[in-house]
Structures are given as structure tokens and as C-alpha cells.
Short mmCIF file of C-alpha atoms and ligand atoms in Angstrom, two decimals:
data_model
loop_
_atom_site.label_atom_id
_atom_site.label_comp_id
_atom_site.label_asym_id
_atom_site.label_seq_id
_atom_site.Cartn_x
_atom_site.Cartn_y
_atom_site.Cartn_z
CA UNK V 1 134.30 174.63 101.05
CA UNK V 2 131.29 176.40 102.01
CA UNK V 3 128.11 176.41 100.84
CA UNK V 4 125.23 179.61 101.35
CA UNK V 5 121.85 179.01 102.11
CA UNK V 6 119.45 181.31 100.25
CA UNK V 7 115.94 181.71 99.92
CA UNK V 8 112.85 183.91 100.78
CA UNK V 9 111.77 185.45 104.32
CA UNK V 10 110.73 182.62 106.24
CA UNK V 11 110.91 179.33 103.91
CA UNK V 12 113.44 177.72 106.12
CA UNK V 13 116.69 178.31 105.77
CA UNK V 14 117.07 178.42 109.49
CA UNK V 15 115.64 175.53 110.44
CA UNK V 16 117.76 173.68 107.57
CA UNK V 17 120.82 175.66 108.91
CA UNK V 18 119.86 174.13 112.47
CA UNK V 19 119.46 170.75 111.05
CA UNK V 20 122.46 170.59 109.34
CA UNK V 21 125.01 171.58 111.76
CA UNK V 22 123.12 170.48 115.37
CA UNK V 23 122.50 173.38 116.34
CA UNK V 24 119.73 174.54 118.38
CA UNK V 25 117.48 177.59 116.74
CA UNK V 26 116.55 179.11 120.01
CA UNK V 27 120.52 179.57 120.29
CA UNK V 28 120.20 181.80 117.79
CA UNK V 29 120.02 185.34 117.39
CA UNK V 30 116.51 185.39 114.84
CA UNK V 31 115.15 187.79 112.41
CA UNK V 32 118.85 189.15 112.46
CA UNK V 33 121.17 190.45 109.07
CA UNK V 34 124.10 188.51 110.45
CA UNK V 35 124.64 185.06 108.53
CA UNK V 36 125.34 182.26 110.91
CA UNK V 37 127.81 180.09 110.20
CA UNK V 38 128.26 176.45 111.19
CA UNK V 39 129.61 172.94 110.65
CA UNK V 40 128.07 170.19 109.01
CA UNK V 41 129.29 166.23 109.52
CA UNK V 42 128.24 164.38 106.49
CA UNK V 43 126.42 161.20 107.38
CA UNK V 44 128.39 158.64 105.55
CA UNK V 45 127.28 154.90 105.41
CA UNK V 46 130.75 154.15 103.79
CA UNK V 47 131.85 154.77 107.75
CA UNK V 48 130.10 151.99 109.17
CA UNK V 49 130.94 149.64 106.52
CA UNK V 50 134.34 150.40 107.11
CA UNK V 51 134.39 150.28 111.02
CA UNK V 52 132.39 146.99 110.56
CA UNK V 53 135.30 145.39 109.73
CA UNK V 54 137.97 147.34 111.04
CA UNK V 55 137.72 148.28 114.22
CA UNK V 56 139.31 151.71 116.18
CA UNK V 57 139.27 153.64 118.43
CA UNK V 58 137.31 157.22 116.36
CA UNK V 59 135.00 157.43 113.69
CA UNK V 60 135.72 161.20 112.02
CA UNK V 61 133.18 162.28 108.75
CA UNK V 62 133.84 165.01 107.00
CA UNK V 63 132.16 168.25 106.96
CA UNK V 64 131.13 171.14 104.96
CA UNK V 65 130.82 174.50 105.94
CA UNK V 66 127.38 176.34 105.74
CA UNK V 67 126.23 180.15 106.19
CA UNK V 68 122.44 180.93 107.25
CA UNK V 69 122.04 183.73 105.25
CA UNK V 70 119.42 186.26 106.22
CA UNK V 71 116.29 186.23 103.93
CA UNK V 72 115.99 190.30 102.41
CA UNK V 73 112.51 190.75 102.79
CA UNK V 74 110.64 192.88 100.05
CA UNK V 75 110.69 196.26 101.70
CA UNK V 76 114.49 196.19 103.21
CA UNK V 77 117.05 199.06 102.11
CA UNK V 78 119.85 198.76 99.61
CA UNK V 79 122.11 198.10 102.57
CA UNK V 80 120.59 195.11 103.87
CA UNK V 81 120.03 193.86 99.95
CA UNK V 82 123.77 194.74 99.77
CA UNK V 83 125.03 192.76 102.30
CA UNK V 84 122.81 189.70 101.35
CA UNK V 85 124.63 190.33 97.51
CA UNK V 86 128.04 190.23 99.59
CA UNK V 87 127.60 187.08 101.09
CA UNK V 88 126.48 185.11 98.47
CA UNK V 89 129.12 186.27 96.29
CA UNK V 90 132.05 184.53 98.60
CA UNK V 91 130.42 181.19 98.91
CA UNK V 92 131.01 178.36 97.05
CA UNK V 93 128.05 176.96 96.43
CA UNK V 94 124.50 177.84 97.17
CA UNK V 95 121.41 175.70 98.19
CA UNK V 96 118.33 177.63 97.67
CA UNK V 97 115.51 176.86 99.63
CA UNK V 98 111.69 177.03 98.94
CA UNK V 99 108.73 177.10 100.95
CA UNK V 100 106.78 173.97 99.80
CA UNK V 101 105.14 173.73 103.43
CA UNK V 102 102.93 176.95 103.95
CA UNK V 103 98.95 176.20 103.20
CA UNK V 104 99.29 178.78 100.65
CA UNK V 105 101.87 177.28 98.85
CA UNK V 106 100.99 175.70 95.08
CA UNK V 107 103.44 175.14 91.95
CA UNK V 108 102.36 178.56 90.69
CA UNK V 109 103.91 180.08 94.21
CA UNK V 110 106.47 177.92 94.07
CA UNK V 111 107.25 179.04 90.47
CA UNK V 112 106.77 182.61 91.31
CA UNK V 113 109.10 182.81 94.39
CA UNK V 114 112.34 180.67 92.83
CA UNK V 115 111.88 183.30 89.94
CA UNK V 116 111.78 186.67 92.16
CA UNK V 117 115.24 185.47 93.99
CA UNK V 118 116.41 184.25 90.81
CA UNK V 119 115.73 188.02 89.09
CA UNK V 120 117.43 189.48 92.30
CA UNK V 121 120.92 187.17 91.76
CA UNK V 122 120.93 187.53 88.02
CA UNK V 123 120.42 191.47 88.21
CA UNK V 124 122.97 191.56 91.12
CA UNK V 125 125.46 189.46 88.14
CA UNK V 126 124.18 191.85 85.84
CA UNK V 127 125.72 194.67 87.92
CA UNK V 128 129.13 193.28 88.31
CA UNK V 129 129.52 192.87 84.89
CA UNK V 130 128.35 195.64 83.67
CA UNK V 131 130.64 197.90 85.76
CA UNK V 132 133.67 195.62 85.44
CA UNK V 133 132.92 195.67 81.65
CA UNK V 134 133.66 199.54 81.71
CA UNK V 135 136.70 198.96 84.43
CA UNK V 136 138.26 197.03 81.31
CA UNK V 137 138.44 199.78 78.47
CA UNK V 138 141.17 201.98 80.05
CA UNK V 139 143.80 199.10 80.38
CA UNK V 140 143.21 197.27 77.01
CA UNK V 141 143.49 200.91 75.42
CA UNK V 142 147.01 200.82 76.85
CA UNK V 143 147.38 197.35 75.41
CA UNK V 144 146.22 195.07 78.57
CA UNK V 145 145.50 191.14 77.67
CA UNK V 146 144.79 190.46 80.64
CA UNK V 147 142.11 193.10 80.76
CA UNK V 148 141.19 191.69 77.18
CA UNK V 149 140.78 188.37 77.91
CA UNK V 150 138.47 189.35 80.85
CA UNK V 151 136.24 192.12 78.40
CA UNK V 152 135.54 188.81 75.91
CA UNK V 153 134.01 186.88 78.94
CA UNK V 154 132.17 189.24 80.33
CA UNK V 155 130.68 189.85 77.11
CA UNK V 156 130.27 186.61 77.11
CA UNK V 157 128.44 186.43 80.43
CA UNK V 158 126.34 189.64 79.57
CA UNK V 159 124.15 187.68 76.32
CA UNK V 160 122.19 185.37 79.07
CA UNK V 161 121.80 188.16 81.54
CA UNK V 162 120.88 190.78 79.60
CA UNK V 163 118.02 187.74 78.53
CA UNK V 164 117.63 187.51 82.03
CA UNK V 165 118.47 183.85 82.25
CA UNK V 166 121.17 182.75 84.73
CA UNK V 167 124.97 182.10 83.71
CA UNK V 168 125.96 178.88 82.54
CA UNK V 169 127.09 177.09 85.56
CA UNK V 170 130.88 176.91 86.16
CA UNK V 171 131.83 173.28 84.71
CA UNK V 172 130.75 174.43 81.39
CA UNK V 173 133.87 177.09 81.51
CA UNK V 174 137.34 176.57 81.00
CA UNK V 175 139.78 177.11 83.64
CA UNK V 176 140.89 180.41 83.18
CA UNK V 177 137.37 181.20 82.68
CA UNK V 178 136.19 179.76 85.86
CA UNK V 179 138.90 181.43 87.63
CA UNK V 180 137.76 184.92 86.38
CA UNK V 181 133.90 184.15 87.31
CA UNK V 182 135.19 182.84 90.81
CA UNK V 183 137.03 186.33 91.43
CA UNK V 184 134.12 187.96 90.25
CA UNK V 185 131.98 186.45 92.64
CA UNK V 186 129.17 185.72 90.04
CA UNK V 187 126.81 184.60 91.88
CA UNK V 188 124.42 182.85 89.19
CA UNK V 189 127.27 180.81 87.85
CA UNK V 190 128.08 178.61 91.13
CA UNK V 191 126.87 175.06 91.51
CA UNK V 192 123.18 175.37 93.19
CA UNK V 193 121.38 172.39 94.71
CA UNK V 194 117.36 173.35 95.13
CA UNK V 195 115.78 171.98 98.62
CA UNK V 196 112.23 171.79 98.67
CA UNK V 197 111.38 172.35 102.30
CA UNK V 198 107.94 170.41 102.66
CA UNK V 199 105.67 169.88 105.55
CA UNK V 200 105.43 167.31 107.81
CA UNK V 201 102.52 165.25 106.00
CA UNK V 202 104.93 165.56 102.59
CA UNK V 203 107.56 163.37 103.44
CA UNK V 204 107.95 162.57 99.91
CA UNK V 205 107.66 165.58 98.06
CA UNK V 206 104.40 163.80 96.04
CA UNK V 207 102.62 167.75 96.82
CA UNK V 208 102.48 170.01 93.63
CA UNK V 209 104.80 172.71 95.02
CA UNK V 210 107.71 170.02 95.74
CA UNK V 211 107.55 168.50 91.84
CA UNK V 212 107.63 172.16 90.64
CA UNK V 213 111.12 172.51 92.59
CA UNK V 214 112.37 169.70 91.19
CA UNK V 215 110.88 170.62 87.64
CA UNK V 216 112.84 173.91 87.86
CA UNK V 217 115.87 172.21 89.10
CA UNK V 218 115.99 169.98 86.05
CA UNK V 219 115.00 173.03 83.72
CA UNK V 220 118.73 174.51 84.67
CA UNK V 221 119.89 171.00 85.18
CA UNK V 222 120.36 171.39 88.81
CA UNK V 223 119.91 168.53 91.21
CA UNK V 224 116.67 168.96 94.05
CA UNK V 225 116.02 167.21 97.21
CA UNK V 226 112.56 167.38 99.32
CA UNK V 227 113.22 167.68 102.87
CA UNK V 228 111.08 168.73 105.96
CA UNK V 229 113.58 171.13 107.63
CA UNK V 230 111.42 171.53 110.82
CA UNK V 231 111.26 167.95 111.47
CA UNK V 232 114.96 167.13 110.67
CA UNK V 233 115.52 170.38 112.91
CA UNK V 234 113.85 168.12 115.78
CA UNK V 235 115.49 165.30 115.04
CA UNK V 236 119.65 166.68 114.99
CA UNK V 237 118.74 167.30 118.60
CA UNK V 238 118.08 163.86 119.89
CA UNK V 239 120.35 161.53 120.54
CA UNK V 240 121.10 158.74 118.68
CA UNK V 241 118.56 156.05 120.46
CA UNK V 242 115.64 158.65 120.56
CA UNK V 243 115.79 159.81 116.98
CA UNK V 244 116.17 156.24 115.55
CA UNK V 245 112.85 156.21 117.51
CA UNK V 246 111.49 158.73 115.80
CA UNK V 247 112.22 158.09 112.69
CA UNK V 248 110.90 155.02 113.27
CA UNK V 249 107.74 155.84 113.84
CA UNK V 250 107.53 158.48 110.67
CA UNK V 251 108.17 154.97 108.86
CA UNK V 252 111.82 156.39 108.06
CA UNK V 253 115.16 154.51 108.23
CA UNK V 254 117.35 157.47 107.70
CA UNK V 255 117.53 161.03 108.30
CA UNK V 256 117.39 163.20 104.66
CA UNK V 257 120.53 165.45 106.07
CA UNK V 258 122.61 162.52 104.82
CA UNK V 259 121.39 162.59 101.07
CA UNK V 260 120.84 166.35 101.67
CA UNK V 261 124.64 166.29 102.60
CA UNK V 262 126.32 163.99 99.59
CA UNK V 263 123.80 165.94 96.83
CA UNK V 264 126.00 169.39 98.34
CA UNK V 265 129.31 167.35 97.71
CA UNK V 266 127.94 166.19 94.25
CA UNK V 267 126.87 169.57 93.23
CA UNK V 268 130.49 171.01 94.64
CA UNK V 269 132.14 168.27 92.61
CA UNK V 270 134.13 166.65 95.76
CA UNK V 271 134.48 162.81 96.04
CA UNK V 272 135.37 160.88 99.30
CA UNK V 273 138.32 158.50 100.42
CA UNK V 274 138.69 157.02 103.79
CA UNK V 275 142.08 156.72 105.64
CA UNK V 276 141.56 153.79 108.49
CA UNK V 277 143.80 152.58 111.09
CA UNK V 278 143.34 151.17 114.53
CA UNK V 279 143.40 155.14 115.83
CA UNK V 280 140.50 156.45 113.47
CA UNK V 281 138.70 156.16 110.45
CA UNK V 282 138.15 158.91 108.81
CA UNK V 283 136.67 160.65 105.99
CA UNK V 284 138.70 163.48 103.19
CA UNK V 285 136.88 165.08 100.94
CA UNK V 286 138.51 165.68 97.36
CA UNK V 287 137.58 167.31 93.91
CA UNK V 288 136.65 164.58 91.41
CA UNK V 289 139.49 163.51 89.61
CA UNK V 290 142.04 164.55 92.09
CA UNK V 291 145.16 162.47 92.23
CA UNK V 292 146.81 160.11 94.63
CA UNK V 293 149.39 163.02 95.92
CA UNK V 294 146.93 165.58 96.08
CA UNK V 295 144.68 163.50 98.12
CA UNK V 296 147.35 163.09 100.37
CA UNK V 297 148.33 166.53 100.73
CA UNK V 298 144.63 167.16 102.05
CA UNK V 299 146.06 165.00 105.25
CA UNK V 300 149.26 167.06 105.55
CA UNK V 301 151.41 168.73 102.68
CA UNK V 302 154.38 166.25 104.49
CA UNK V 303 152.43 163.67 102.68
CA UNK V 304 151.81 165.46 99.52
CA UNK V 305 155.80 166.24 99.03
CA UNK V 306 156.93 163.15 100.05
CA UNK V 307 154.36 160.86 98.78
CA UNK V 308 155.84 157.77 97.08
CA UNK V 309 152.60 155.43 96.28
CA UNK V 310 149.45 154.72 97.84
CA UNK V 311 147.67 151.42 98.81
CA UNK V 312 144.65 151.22 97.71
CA UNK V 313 141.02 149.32 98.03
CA UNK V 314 137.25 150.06 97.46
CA UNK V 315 134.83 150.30 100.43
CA UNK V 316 132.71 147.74 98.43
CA UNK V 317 136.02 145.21 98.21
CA UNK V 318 136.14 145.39 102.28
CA UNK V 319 132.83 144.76 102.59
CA UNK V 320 133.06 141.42 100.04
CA UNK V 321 136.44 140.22 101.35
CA UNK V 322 136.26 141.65 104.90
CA UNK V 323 140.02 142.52 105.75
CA UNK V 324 143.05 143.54 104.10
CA UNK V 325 144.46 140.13 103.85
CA UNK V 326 141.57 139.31 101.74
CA UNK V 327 141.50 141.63 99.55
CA UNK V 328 145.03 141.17 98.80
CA UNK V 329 144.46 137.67 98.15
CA UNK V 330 142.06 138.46 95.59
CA UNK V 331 144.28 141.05 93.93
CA UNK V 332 141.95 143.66 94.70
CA UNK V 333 144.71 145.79 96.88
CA UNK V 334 146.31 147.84 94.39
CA UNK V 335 149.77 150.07 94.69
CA UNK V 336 148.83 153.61 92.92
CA UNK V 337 151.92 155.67 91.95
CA UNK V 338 152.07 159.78 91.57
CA UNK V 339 149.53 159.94 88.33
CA UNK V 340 146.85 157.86 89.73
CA UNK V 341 143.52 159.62 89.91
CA UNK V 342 141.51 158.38 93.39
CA UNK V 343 137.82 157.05 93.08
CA UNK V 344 135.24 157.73 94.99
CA UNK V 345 134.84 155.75 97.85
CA UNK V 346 138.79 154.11 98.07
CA UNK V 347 140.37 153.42 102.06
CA UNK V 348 143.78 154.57 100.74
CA UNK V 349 147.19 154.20 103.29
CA UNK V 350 149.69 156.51 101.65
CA UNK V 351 153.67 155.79 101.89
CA UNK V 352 155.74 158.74 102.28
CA UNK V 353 159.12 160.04 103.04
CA UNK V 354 160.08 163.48 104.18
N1 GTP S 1 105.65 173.11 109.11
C1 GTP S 1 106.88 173.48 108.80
N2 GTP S 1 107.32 174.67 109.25
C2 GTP S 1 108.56 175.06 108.94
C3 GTP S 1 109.43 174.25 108.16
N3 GTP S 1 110.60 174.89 108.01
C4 GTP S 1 110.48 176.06 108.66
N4 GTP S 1 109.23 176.17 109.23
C5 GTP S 1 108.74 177.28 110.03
O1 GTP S 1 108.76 178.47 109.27
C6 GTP S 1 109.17 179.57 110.09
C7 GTP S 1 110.36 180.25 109.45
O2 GTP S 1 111.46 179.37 109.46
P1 GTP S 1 112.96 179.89 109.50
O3 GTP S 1 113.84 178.70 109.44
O4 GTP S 1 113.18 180.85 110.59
O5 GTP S 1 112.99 180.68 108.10
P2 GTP S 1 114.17 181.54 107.50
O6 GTP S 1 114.21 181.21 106.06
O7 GTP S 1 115.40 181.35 108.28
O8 GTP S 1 113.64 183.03 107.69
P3 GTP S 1 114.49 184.41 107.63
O9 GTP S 1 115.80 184.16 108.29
O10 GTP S 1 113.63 185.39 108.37
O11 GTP S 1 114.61 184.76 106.18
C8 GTP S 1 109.47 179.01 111.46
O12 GTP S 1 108.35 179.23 112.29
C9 GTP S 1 109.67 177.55 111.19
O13 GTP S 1 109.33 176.75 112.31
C10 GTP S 1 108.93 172.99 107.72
O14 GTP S 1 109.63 172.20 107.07
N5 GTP S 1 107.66 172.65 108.07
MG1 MG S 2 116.65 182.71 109.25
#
């Protein structure tokens, strides 16, 4: 899974990037066309609860992938706007950032600059389907239904860009649909989270410029979260003692990288179970509505093909009943079989024979 980060010249995406993954900006090659790419751990308070009551020896979160990529300021060439378009069109998902920090900025800027990279991305969708369109006639001359099937959705996808309104995003597809947008890399279809980078005084997002990102976000029915990528920036490179200090003193209790981090999952559709054992606890991630098997194969395809059933509990029954015993008591320890679709938040142990 990996998710882009867009946005303007200069509205943060670095300084998000560096919060995100730990790493430290001046490590960086700046101003540069190369994306960076890095690793994010998820803060997960599901972790603790868990290694509150069992205890081990690791605590391992998941992670998502995320690419830095370059801002294309106004005047670049075609190539560098190319390469931008090539980026974007590979990633899974895509958190756009805006500048809601800047003295200048206002909802009317705000407004204006989600619109010109919005233009840029549908026109660049535009493109693709335009010229794919015409790569279709040929083959369903000869007869082609593959090539047919793929004409009547790009049609499809051509009514709201032509309007010059973003495509409907992928969950409102079906699958063979989505498939066919994925390969196409349209860029305006994939799930997009809106971060409204805010200064340090904004906390909150309660300034004009941060409620217009969230009113856009909710005009595509996106989700939006306000964070102050600088100052999160600062804080991934304390240590743990020191930025507990910090946020201390900013009147904070936790760092925004961890709702930052579960809104990316949301948007991606991915849900969590734990596996924990006196060697490590650890986080999976999952799409929603994945089942017991193919949760298991995300551990090791040995577990996938010879899964058998899994044991199963909710963080929040651990945390009421405090150990397996417990919760087995109080029938809340369930035996899943092959069909069983995992929730959100279960500590499954799978049994398996290979
Ligand atoms: N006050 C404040 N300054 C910020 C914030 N986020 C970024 N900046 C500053 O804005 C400038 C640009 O930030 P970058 O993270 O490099 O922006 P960028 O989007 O990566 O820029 P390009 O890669 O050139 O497109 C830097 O000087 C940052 O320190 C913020 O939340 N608050
Ligand atoms: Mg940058």
C-alpha cells in the first residue's frame, strides 16, 4: 500500500513526509524532482491495550508506505509536469496537502489552490482517456469485448471530466470496473484524504482556510484532518520522554500522525487485527471485509493454505476481561472457520497445518 503526497510548491508535503516516517528534512535532498519514499509506523493505541495485559518481548505496528512527491511549480516544463503525472498515477492513494499556515492564506486561497491541482489531475485523467478511448476502436472493429467493455467505461469516465469534475471515487465501481481504472492509473478516481497543514497558533483548524479544506473535503465526500506538519516534523525527532514533554506543554496528549495515520487506512479501506504471543505483538493490516484465511495469508501464505480456524477476541474484550482465560469464561473467545469475515480490531491466533 502506498499512499502519494501531493500538493502545491511549498505547502508542506515535506515536512508531513518527515513527520510521518522519522525522518529528518535536512537528510534530504530539497527542492529536488525525485519523490522520496519512506515508511510510516501507525501509532496504534489498540497496541498498548494489548501489551497491557499481555506481556512480550516486541511491540511491531504496522506501516504504510508514503512518496514525497515534488510540488510542479507554475513555470516547470512538460517533463517535470510529466513525471509528477507518473507518480501519482502508481500510488494508491493520495493525501493532498494545503497551505493553511502562510499569512496570506484565507478560504478564498485555500479554495483557489485545491482547485488549480485539482484542474491539473482531472485534465491529466482527461488525457488518458481520451487517448485510450481512440486505442479501443481498432480492436472492437475486429470484434474485441474486452476492448468493448473498456470503450463503455471510459465513456463513462469522460461525462464528469469533460464537466471538469473529478471521477467518482473507486468504491462506487464494480470490480471489473475498478480493475480497469486501477490499470489506467486514473488518478482522480483513488481514495484522497485532504490535510490541512495549519500553523502553529491553529492547532485546531478553528482558522478560515482549515474549515474551507474540510468544506471541500465533504463537498467530494472525502475525509480532512488539520495538522501542523512543521511542528509534528519537530516532534518525530524526539524521543519518547522529550516529545511527551512537548506535547505537553502545547496542551496536547497525542501526536496528530496517529489520527493522520488511521484516516489513510480508512480512506484505503484496510482494517487492523493483532496477532500476540509472548515473542511480539503485532499489528496486520487487511481490506475491510477480508476473511479469516486471507488474513492469515498476510502472515505467511503457509497459513493461508493450511489454515483450519482461527481463535478469535476483540481488543475491547481483553481490556474488560483482562486475559484469555477470561474471556473464554465469558464466551467471548470465539473459533472462526474458512468463511468468517475478521473485524476490525480482533487479536486472532490462527491454527494451521501444512
Ligand atoms: N509555520 C509553518 N511552516 C511550515 C509548515 N509546514 C511547512 N512549513 C514551511 O514551509 C516551507 C516549505 O515546506 P516543505 O515541506 O518543504 O514544502 P513542500 O510542499 O515539500 O515543497 P516542494 O517540495 O518544494 O513542493 C518550509 O520552510 C517549511 O518549514 C507548518 O505547518 N507551519
Ligand atoms: Mg518537498
Amino acid at each position: 500500500m502506498e499512499c502519494g503526497i501531493i500538493g502545491l510548491p511549498g505547502c508542506g508535503k515535506t515536512a508531513l513526509f518527515c513527520a510521518l516516517t522519522g525522518t529528518v528534512a535536512s537528510a534530504l535532498p530539497g527542492g529536488g524532482v525525485k519523490p522520496h519514499i519512506g515508511v510510516a509506523q501507525i501509532p496504534d493505541p489498540r497496541l498498548d491495550i494489548i501489551a497491557k495485559y499481555i506481556s512480550t518481548r516486541k511491540i511491531v505496528p504496522a506501516t504504510i508506505q508514503f512518496v514525497d512527491l515534488p510540488g510542479v511549480p507554475a513555470d516547470a516544463g512538460a517533463a517535470r509536469a510529466n513525471a509528477f503525472l507518473s507518480h501519482a498515477r502508481q500510488v494508491e492513494a493520495i493525501c493532498h496537502v494545503v497551505d493553511c499556515f502562510s499569512e496570506a492564506t484565507s478560504a478564498a486561497t485555500v479554495d483557489k489552490d485545491i482547485d488549480s491541482l485539482q484542474v491539473e489531475l482531472i485534465l491529466a485523467d482527461l488525457q488518458v482517456a481520451e487517448s485510450s478511448l481512440h486505442k479501443t476502436e481498432r480492436p472492437i472493429r475486429a470484434g474485441d469485448k474486452v476492448a468493448k467493455a473498456r470503450a463503455a467505461l471510459l465513456l463513462k469516465v469522460l461525462e464528469p471530466l469533460n464537466d471538469g469534475r473529478p471521477i467518482p471515487p473507486l468504491a462506487q465501481w464494480s470490480t471489473p470496473e475498478q480493475k480497469m481504472l486501477k490499470s489506467y492509473g486514473m488518478i482522480t478516481a483513488k481514495p484522497i484524504l485532504y490535510v490541512a497543514n495549519v500553523a502553529e497558533n491553529d492547532l485546531d483548524g478553528s482558522s478560515e482556510a482549515a474549515k474551507a479544506v474540510v468544506r471541500h473535503a465533504q463537498s467530494r465526500g472525502a475525509a480532512a484532518v488539520v495538522i501542523c506538519a512543521a511542528l509534528e516534523a519537530e516532534l518525530a525527532e524526539l524521543d519518547e520522554a522529550d516529545r511527551a514533554e512537548m506535547l505537553g506543554s502545547l496542551g496536547l496528549t497525542e501526536s496528530a500522525i496517529g489520527p493522520l495515520a488511521r484516516a489513510v487506512n480508512e480512506v484505503l479501506g484496510l482494517a487492523s487485527f493483532y496477532t500476540a504471543s509472548d515473542k511480539e505483538i503485532r499489528a496486520w493490516t487487511i481490506p475491510a471485509g477480508a476473511t479469516a484465511p486471507e488474513a492469515a495469508g498476510v502472515i505467511h501464505s503457509d497459513l493461508q493454505r493450511g489454515f483450519i480456524r482461527a481463535e478469535c477476541f476483540a481488543v475491547d474484550d481483553l481490556e474488560r476481561h483482562h486475559d484469555e482465560k477470561a474471556i473464554r469464561a465469558a464466551g467471548k473467545l470465539r473459533s472462526e472457520g474458512k468463511h468468517y469475515q475478521v473485524q476490525d480490531g480482533e487479536v486472532i491466533h490462527f491454527l494451521f497445518n501444512v
